[in-house]
Amino acid sequence: MIDDAKDIVIYTDGACSGNPGPGGWGALLSWKGYEKEIFGGELESTNNRMELMATIQALEILKRAGSIALYTDSTYVRDGITKWIHAWKQNGWRTAAKKPVKNKDLWKRLEAALMGHNVEWYWVKGHSGHLGNERADQLARDGVLQITGGL
């Protein structure tokens, strides 16, 4: 579960009950043998927004810059921040199809949260038994329950 080459290991996930609908996000952060779990949610959201929010919240909680291994089951988040965002910005936050980029507010927030960090992005297949991802998934579902009053 821990990548010894990185100071911090983060697993993130988002969930939505309906899409759109009540959403939750969750993250598991590991540092020098310590673990921290965080989660939350929004009454009206989408799965992609919750995937982004999990990553943003995990990065924003860090007190200092570091070397991070970040695991997500969302190619949307990984590819958006590592590949697509550069073109979006050059195109005035428009896609290649000239449409406004969805979740622009969160992409900008994620970009700001990354400042000073050295992040390696890893995609893991969701619901495949990967312990860190499974825990982040449960935290995201806890976020949905918390926001809907079920937790």
PDB file of C-alpha atoms in Angstrom:
ATOM      1  CA  MET A   1       0.000   0.000   0.000  1.00  0.00           C
ATOM      2  CA  ILE A   2       2.857   2.428   0.692  1.00  0.00           C
ATOM      3  CA  ASP A   3       5.163   3.701  -2.046  1.00  0.00           C
ATOM      4  CA  ASP A   4       8.444   4.149  -0.152  1.00  0.00           C
ATOM      5  CA  ALA A   5       9.763   6.554  -2.771  1.00  0.00           C
ATOM      6  CA  LYS A   6       7.109   9.106  -1.835  1.00  0.00           C
ATOM      7  CA  ASP A   7       6.618  11.021   1.420  1.00  0.00           C
ATOM      8  CA  ILE A   8       2.838  10.788   1.240  1.00  0.00           C
ATOM      9  CA  VAL A   9       0.537   8.206  -0.337  1.00  0.00           C
ATOM     10  CA  ILE A  10      -3.043   9.236  -1.089  1.00  0.00           C
ATOM     11  CA  TYR A  11      -6.002   7.172  -2.278  1.00  0.00           C
ATOM     12  CA  THR A  12      -9.088   9.066  -3.425  1.00  0.00           C
ATOM     13  CA  ASP A  13     -12.572   8.189  -4.603  1.00  0.00           C
ATOM     14  CA  GLY A  14     -15.923   9.784  -5.286  1.00  0.00           C
ATOM     15  CA  ALA A  15     -19.450   8.406  -5.240  1.00  0.00           C
ATOM     16  CA  CYS A  16     -22.870   9.593  -6.235  1.00  0.00           C
ATOM     17  CA  SER A  17     -26.339   8.273  -5.462  1.00  0.00           C
ATOM     18  CA  GLY A  18     -27.831   9.112  -8.808  1.00  0.00           C
ATOM     19  CA  ASN A  19     -25.799  11.173 -11.248  1.00  0.00           C
ATOM     20  CA  PRO A  20     -26.552  13.950 -10.524  1.00  0.00           C
ATOM     21  CA  GLY A  21     -27.669  13.400  -6.977  1.00  0.00           C
ATOM     22  CA  PRO A  22     -26.271  13.302  -3.442  1.00  0.00           C
ATOM     23  CA  GLY A  23     -22.520  12.806  -3.710  1.00  0.00           C
ATOM     24  CA  GLY A  24     -19.665  11.856  -1.443  1.00  0.00           C
ATOM     25  CA  TRP A  25     -15.901  11.955  -1.581  1.00  0.00           C
ATOM     26  CA  GLY A  26     -13.286  10.167   0.473  1.00  0.00           C
ATOM     27  CA  ALA A  27      -9.528   9.984   0.823  1.00  0.00           C
ATOM     28  CA  LEU A  28      -7.009   7.902   2.710  1.00  0.00           C
ATOM     29  CA  LEU A  29      -3.677   9.607   3.368  1.00  0.00           C
ATOM     30  CA  SER A  30      -0.607   7.713   4.593  1.00  0.00           C
ATOM     31  CA  TRP A  31       2.577   9.322   5.896  1.00  0.00           C
ATOM     32  CA  LYS A  32       5.436   7.653   7.775  1.00  0.00           C
ATOM     33  CA  GLY A  33       3.207   4.896   9.120  1.00  0.00           C
ATOM     34  CA  TYR A  34       0.345   7.210  10.071  1.00  0.00           C
ATOM     35  CA  GLU A  35      -2.997   7.214   8.304  1.00  0.00           C
ATOM     36  CA  LYS A  36      -5.714   9.842   8.098  1.00  0.00           C
ATOM     37  CA  GLU A  37      -9.159   9.338   6.629  1.00  0.00           C
ATOM     38  CA  ILE A  38     -11.307  12.222   5.409  1.00  0.00           C
ATOM     39  CA  PHE A  39     -14.708  12.324   3.752  1.00  0.00           C
ATOM     40  CA  GLY A  40     -17.591  14.642   2.999  1.00  0.00           C
ATOM     41  CA  GLY A  41     -20.363  15.232   0.537  1.00  0.00           C
ATOM     42  CA  GLU A  42     -22.782  17.512  -1.234  1.00  0.00           C
ATOM     43  CA  LEU A  43     -26.541  17.190  -1.599  1.00  0.00           C
ATOM     44  CA  GLU A  44     -26.490  17.834  -5.348  1.00  0.00           C
ATOM     45  CA  SER A  45     -23.422  16.777  -7.285  1.00  0.00           C
ATOM     46  CA  THR A  46     -22.037  14.436  -9.929  1.00  0.00           C
ATOM     47  CA  ASN A  47     -19.635  11.543  -9.720  1.00  0.00           C
ATOM     48  CA  ASN A  48     -16.932  13.495 -11.579  1.00  0.00           C
ATOM     49  CA  ARG A  49     -17.244  16.445  -9.179  1.00  0.00           C
ATOM     50  CA  MET A  50     -16.896  14.107  -6.212  1.00  0.00           C
ATOM     51  CA  GLU A  51     -13.826  12.425  -7.744  1.00  0.00           C
ATOM     52  CA  LEU A  52     -12.250  15.860  -8.137  1.00  0.00           C
ATOM     53  CA  MET A  53     -13.321  16.936  -4.657  1.00  0.00           C
ATOM     54  CA  ALA A  54     -11.697  13.897  -3.041  1.00  0.00           C
ATOM     55  CA  THR A  55      -8.381  14.784  -4.639  1.00  0.00           C
ATOM     56  CA  ILE A  56      -8.674  18.480  -3.825  1.00  0.00           C
ATOM     57  CA  GLN A  57      -9.579  17.882  -0.178  1.00  0.00           C
ATOM     58  CA  ALA A  58      -6.711  15.410   0.253  1.00  0.00           C
ATOM     59  CA  LEU A  59      -4.180  17.882  -1.125  1.00  0.00           C
ATOM     60  CA  GLU A  60      -5.600  20.913   0.687  1.00  0.00           C
ATOM     61  CA  ILE A  61      -5.349  19.182   4.069  1.00  0.00           C
ATOM     62  CA  LEU A  62      -1.567  18.806   3.722  1.00  0.00           C
ATOM     63  CA  LYS A  63       0.361  21.227   5.889  1.00  0.00           C
ATOM     64  CA  ARG A  64       3.527  21.280   3.766  1.00  0.00           C
ATOM     65  CA  ALA A  65       4.634  20.481   0.253  1.00  0.00           C
ATOM     66  CA  GLY A  66       5.841  16.985  -0.409  1.00  0.00           C
ATOM     67  CA  SER A  67       6.432  14.140  -2.775  1.00  0.00           C
ATOM     68  CA  ILE A  68       3.108  12.344  -3.282  1.00  0.00           C
ATOM     69  CA  ALA A  69       1.932   9.101  -4.829  1.00  0.00           C
ATOM     70  CA  LEU A  70      -1.740   9.706  -5.629  1.00  0.00           C
ATOM     71  CA  TYR A  71      -3.984   6.766  -6.509  1.00  0.00           C
ATOM     72  CA  THR A  72      -7.360   7.277  -8.175  1.00  0.00           C
ATOM     73  CA  ASP A  73      -9.770   5.057 -10.055  1.00  0.00           C
ATOM     74  CA  SER A  74     -10.824   8.091 -12.115  1.00  0.00           C
ATOM     75  CA  THR A  75      -9.151   8.494 -15.495  1.00  0.00           C
ATOM     76  CA  TYR A  76     -11.165  11.733 -15.706  1.00  0.00           C
ATOM     77  CA  VAL A  77      -9.175  13.214 -12.798  1.00  0.00           C
ATOM     78  CA  ARG A  78      -5.797  11.744 -13.754  1.00  0.00           C
ATOM     79  CA  ASP A  79      -5.994  12.603 -17.451  1.00  0.00           C
ATOM     80  CA  GLY A  80      -7.693  15.934 -16.844  1.00  0.00           C
ATOM     81  CA  ILE A  81      -4.909  17.244 -14.630  1.00  0.00           C
ATOM     82  CA  THR A  82      -1.971  15.612 -16.421  1.00  0.00           C
ATOM     83  CA  LYS A  83      -3.038  15.933 -20.078  1.00  0.00           C
ATOM     84  CA  TRP A  84      -6.120  17.988 -20.827  1.00  0.00           C
ATOM     85  CA  ILE A  85      -5.838  21.024 -18.542  1.00  0.00           C
ATOM     86  CA  HIS A  86      -3.012  22.596 -20.547  1.00  0.00           C
ATOM     87  CA  ALA A  87      -5.090  22.711 -23.738  1.00  0.00           C
ATOM     88  CA  TRP A  88      -8.177  23.833 -21.834  1.00  0.00           C
ATOM     89  CA  LYS A  89      -6.302  26.815 -20.448  1.00  0.00           C
ATOM     90  CA  GLN A  90      -4.819  27.698 -23.842  1.00  0.00           C
ATOM     91  CA  ASN A  91      -8.303  27.516 -25.351  1.00  0.00           C
ATOM     92  CA  GLY A  92      -9.870  29.807 -22.739  1.00  0.00           C
ATOM     93  CA  TRP A  93     -11.277  26.890 -20.721  1.00  0.00           C
ATOM     94  CA  ARG A  94     -12.927  25.346 -23.749  1.00  0.00           C
ATOM     95  CA  THR A  95     -12.690  21.739 -24.909  1.00  0.00           C
ATOM     96  CA  ALA A  96     -11.400  20.689 -28.320  1.00  0.00           C
ATOM     97  CA  ALA A  97     -15.081  20.723 -29.374  1.00  0.00           C
ATOM     98  CA  LYS A  98     -15.214  24.419 -28.311  1.00  0.00           C
ATOM     99  CA  LYS A  99     -17.593  23.688 -25.425  1.00  0.00           C
ATOM    100  CA  PRO A 100     -17.026  25.096 -21.918  1.00  0.00           C
ATOM    101  CA  VAL A 101     -14.983  22.781 -19.697  1.00  0.00           C
ATOM    102  CA  LYS A 102     -17.183  21.103 -17.111  1.00  0.00           C
ATOM    103  CA  ASN A 103     -16.159  21.563 -13.471  1.00  0.00           C
ATOM    104  CA  LYS A 104     -13.836  24.454 -14.329  1.00  0.00           C
ATOM    105  CA  ASP A 105     -14.075  25.727 -10.751  1.00  0.00           C
ATOM    106  CA  LEU A 106     -12.760  22.441  -9.392  1.00  0.00           C
ATOM    107  CA  TRP A 107     -10.031  22.064 -12.013  1.00  0.00           C
ATOM    108  CA  LYS A 108      -8.723  25.505 -11.038  1.00  0.00           C
ATOM    109  CA  ARG A 109      -8.910  24.584  -7.363  1.00  0.00           C
ATOM    110  CA  LEU A 110      -7.079  21.296  -7.992  1.00  0.00           C
ATOM    111  CA  GLU A 111      -4.367  23.077  -9.944  1.00  0.00           C
ATOM    112  CA  ALA A 112      -3.871  25.496  -7.036  1.00  0.00           C
ATOM    113  CA  ALA A 113      -3.820  22.621  -4.508  1.00  0.00           C
ATOM    114  CA  LEU A 114      -0.991  20.976  -6.459  1.00  0.00           C
ATOM    115  CA  MET A 115       1.319  23.977  -6.132  1.00  0.00           C
ATOM    116  CA  GLY A 116       4.608  23.027  -4.505  1.00  0.00           C
ATOM    117  CA  HIS A 117       3.876  19.296  -4.551  1.00  0.00           C
ATOM    118  CA  ASN A 118       5.593  16.666  -6.657  1.00  0.00           C
ATOM    119  CA  VAL A 119       2.741  14.312  -7.527  1.00  0.00           C
ATOM    120  CA  GLU A 120       2.963  10.984  -9.320  1.00  0.00           C
ATOM    121  CA  TRP A 121      -0.498   9.961 -10.568  1.00  0.00           C
ATOM    122  CA  TYR A 122      -1.539   6.318 -10.546  1.00  0.00           C
ATOM    123  CA  TRP A 123      -4.744   4.829 -11.906  1.00  0.00           C
ATOM    124  CA  VAL A 124      -6.150   1.759 -10.171  1.00  0.00           C
ATOM    125  CA  LYS A 125      -9.140  -0.234 -11.325  1.00  0.00           C
ATOM    126  CA  GLY A 126     -12.106   0.491  -9.054  1.00  0.00           C
ATOM    127  CA  HIS A 127     -13.759  -2.298  -7.093  1.00  0.00           C
ATOM    128  CA  SER A 128     -10.914  -4.687  -7.844  1.00  0.00           C
ATOM    129  CA  GLY A 129      -9.830  -5.445  -4.280  1.00  0.00           C
ATOM    130  CA  HIS A 130      -7.078  -2.806  -4.073  1.00  0.00           C
ATOM    131  CA  LEU A 131      -7.110  -2.074  -0.328  1.00  0.00           C
ATOM    132  CA  GLY A 132      -6.404   1.662  -0.485  1.00  0.00           C
ATOM    133  CA  ASN A 133      -8.957   2.214  -3.227  1.00  0.00           C
ATOM    134  CA  GLU A 134     -11.555   0.083  -1.445  1.00  0.00           C
ATOM    135  CA  ARG A 135     -11.097   2.157   1.718  1.00  0.00           C
ATOM    136  CA  ALA A 136     -11.403   5.433  -0.215  1.00  0.00           C
ATOM    137  CA  ASP A 137     -14.557   4.069  -1.861  1.00  0.00           C
ATOM    138  CA  GLN A 138     -16.089   3.282   1.543  1.00  0.00           C
ATOM    139  CA  LEU A 139     -15.203   6.766   2.777  1.00  0.00           C
ATOM    140  CA  ALA A 140     -16.892   8.284  -0.296  1.00  0.00           C
ATOM    141  CA  ARG A 141     -20.012   6.227   0.376  1.00  0.00           C
ATOM    142  CA  ASP A 142     -19.848   7.403   4.012  1.00  0.00           C
ATOM    143  CA  GLY A 143     -19.847  10.948   2.626  1.00  0.00           C
ATOM    144  CA  VAL A 144     -23.079  10.240   0.750  1.00  0.00           C
ATOM    145  CA  LEU A 145     -24.631   8.777   3.914  1.00  0.00           C
ATOM    146  CA  GLN A 146     -23.495  11.724   6.006  1.00  0.00           C
ATOM    147  CA  ILE A 147     -24.983  14.290   3.630  1.00  0.00           C
ATOM    148  CA  THR A 148     -28.286  12.408   3.320  1.00  0.00           C
ATOM    149  CA  GLY A 149     -28.585  11.789   7.071  1.00  0.00           C
ATOM    150  CA  GLY A 150     -27.903   8.060   6.933  1.00  0.00           C
ATOM    151  CA  LEU A 151     -24.659   8.188   8.936  1.00  0.00           C
TER     152      LEU A 151
END
